[in-house]
mmCIF file of C-alpha atoms in Angstrom:
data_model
loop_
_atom_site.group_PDB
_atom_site.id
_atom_site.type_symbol
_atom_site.label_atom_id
_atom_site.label_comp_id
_atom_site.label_asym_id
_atom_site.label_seq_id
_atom_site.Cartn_x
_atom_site.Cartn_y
_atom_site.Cartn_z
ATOM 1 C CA UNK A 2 120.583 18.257 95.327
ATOM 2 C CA UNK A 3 119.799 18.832 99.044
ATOM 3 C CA UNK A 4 117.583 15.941 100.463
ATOM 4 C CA UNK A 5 114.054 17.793 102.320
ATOM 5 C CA UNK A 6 110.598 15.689 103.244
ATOM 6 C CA UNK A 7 107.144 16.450 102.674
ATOM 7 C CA UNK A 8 105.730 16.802 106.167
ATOM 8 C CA UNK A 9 102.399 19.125 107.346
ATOM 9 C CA UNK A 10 103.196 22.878 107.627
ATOM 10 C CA UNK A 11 101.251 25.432 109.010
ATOM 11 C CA UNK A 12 99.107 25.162 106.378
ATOM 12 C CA UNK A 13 98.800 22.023 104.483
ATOM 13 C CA UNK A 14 102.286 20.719 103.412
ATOM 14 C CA UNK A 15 104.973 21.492 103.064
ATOM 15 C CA UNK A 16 108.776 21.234 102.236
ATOM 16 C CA UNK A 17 111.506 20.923 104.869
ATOM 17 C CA UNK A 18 115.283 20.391 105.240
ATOM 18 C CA UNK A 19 116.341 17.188 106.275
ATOM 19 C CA UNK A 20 119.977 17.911 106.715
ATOM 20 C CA UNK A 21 121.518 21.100 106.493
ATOM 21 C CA UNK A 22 121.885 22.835 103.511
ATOM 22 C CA UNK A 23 124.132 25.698 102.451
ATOM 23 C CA UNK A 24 123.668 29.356 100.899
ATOM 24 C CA UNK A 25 123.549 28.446 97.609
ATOM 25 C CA UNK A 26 122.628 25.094 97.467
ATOM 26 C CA UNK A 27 119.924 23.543 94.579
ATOM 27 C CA UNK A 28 117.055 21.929 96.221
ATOM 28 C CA UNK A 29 115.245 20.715 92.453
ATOM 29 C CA UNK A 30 114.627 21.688 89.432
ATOM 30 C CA UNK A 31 110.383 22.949 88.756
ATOM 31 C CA UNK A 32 109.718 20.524 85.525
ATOM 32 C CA UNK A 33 106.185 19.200 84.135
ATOM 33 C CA UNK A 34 104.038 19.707 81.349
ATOM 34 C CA UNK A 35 103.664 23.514 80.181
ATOM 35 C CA UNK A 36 100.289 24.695 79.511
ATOM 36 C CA UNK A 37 98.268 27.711 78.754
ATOM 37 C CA UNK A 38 96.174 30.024 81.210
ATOM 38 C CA UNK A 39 93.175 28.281 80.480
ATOM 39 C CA UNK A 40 94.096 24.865 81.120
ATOM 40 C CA UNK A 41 95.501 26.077 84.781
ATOM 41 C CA UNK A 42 92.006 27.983 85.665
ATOM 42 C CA UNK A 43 90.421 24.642 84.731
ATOM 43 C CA UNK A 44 92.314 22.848 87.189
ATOM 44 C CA UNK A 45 89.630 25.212 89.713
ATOM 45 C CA UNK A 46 91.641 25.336 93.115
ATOM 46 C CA UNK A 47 95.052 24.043 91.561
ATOM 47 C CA UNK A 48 95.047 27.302 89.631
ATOM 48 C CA UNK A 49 97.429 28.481 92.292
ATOM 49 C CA UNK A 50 99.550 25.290 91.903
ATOM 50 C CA UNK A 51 100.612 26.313 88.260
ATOM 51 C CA UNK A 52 103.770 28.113 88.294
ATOM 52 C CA UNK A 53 104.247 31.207 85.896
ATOM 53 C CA UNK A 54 106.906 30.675 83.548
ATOM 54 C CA UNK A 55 105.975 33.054 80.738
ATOM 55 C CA UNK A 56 102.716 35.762 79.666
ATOM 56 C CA UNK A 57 100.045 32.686 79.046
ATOM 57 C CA UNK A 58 102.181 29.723 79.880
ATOM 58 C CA UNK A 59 102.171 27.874 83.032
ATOM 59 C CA UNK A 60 104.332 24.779 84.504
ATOM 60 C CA UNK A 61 101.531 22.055 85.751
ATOM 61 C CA UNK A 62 104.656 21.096 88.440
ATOM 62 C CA UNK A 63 104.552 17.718 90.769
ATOM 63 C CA UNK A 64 105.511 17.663 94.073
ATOM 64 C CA UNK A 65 107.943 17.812 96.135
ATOM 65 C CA UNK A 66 108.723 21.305 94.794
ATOM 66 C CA UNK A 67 104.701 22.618 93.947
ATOM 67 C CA UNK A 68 104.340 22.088 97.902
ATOM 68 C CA UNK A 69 106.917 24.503 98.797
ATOM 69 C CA UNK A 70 104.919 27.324 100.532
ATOM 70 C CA UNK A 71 105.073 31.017 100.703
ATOM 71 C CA UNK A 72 106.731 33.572 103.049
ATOM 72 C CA UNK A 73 107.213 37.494 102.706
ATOM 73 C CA UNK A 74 111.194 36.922 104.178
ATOM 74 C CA UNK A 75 111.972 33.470 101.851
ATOM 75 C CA UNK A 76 115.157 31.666 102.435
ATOM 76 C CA UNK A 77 114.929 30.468 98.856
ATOM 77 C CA UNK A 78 114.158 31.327 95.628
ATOM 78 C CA UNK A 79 113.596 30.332 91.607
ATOM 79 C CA UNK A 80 116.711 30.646 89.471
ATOM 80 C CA UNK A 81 114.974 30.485 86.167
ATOM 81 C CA UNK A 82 113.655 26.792 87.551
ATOM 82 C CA UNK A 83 116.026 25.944 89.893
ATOM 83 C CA UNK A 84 114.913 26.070 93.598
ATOM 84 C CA UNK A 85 118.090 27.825 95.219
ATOM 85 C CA UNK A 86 118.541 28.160 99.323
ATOM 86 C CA UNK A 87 119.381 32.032 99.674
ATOM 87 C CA UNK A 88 120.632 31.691 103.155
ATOM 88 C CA UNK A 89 122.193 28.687 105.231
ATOM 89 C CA UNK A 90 119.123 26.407 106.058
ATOM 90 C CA UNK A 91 119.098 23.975 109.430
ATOM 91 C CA UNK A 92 117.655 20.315 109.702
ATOM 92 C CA UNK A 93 113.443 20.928 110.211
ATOM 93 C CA UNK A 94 113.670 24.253 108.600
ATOM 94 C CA UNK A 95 110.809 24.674 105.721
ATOM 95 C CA UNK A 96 111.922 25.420 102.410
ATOM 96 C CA UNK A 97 109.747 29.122 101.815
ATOM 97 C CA UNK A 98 109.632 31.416 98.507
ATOM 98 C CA UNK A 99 107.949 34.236 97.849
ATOM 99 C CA UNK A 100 105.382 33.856 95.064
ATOM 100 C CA UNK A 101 105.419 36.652 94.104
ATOM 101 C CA UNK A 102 108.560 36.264 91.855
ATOM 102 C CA UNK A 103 107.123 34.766 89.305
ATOM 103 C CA UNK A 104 103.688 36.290 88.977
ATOM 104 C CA UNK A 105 102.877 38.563 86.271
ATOM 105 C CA UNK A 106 99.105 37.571 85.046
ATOM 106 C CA UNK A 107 96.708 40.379 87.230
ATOM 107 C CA UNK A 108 94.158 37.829 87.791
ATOM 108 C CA UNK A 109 95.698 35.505 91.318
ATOM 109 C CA UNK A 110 95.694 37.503 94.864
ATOM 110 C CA UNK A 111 96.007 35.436 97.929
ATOM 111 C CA UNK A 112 95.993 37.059 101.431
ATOM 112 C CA UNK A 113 99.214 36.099 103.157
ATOM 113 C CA UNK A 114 99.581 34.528 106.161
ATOM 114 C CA UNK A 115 103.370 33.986 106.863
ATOM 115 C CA UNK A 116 103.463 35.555 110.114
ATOM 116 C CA UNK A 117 107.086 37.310 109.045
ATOM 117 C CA UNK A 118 108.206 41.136 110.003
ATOM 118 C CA UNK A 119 108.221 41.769 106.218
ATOM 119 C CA UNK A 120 104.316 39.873 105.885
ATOM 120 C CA UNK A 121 102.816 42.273 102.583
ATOM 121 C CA UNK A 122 99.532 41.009 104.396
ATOM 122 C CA UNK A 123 98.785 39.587 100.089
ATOM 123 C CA UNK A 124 100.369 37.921 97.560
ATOM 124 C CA UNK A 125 100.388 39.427 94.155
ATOM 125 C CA UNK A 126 101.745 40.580 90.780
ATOM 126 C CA UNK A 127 105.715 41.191 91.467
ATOM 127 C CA UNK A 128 105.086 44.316 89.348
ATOM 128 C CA UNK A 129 102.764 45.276 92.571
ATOM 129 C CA UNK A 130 106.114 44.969 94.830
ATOM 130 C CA UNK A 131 107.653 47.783 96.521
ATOM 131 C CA UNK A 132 110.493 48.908 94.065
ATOM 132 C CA UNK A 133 113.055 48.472 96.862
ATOM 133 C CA UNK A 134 111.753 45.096 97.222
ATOM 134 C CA UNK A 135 112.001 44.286 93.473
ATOM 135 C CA UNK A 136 115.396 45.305 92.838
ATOM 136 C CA UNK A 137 115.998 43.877 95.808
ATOM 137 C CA UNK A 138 114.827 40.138 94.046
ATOM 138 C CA UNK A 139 116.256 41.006 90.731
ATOM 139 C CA UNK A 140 119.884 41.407 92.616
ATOM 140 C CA UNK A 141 119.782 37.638 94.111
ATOM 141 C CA UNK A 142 118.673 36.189 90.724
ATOM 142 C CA UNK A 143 115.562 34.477 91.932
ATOM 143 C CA UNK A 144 112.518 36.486 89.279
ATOM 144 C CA UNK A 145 111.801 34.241 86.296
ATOM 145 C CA UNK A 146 113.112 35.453 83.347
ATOM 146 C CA UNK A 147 110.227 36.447 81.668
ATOM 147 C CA UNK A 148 109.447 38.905 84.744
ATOM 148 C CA UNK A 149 113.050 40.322 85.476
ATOM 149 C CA UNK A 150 113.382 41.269 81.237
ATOM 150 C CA UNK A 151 110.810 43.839 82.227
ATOM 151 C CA UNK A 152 112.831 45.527 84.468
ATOM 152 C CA UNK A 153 116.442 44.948 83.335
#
């Protein structure tokens, strides 16, 4: 596995490279206790921490990997729980995925602030993607399972 740091981001933490890391390349593997929807709306503002891994079942996830932030143009994804660089990555560079792969629940927005070209200006459902944009996903392999069954 690629070696990244924990170090502040634009906002809060985040992940970054500390070497340089090639297309393809795992950075971890998202493990933790799984529980229900209810359990992650109790955890109030770590809600959004819990990552989607089927209809009413969440991953409660430590860091490093939970702190990996968001981006509209990500240069890596989830392959089923492996974090996977999509693109050639540089020393400093910070590890960004798009959330929306592995939402499906119609009850989390966030308004998104990643400053790319591509910026969808929110974060939502990936059934709430542009099609072009989901296909897009579903080709590089990075939509949970439970989420790319839908559209297969």
């Amino acid at each position: 596995m690629a070696q990244v740091v924990i170090k502040p981001a634009q906002f809060g933490q985040g992940l970054f490279a500390v070497e340089p890391i090639v297309a393809g390349t795992v950075i971890g593997v998202a493990t933790g206790p799984i529980i229900n929807f209810s359990t992650a709306l109790q955890k109030n503002d770590r809600e959004c921490d819990a990552l989607q891994v089927e209809p009413d079942s969440y991953l409660d996830w430590p860091d490093p990997l939970r702190l990996a932030n968001h981006s509209c143009q990500p240069n890596c994804g989830l392959r089923n729980l492996e974090f996977v660089t999509l693109r050639d990555l540089m020393p400093g560079e910070e590890i960004l995925w798009d959330y929306s792969t592995s939402m499906d629940e119609d009850s989390w927005t966030m308004t998104c602030l990643c400053g790319s070209p591509n910026c969808r200006g929110t974060i939502k459902d990936f059934r709430l993607l542009p099609p072009t944009l989901q296909q897009h996903y579903l080709s590089l392999g990075i939509v949970l399972p439970f989420i790319a069954e839908q559209y297969g």
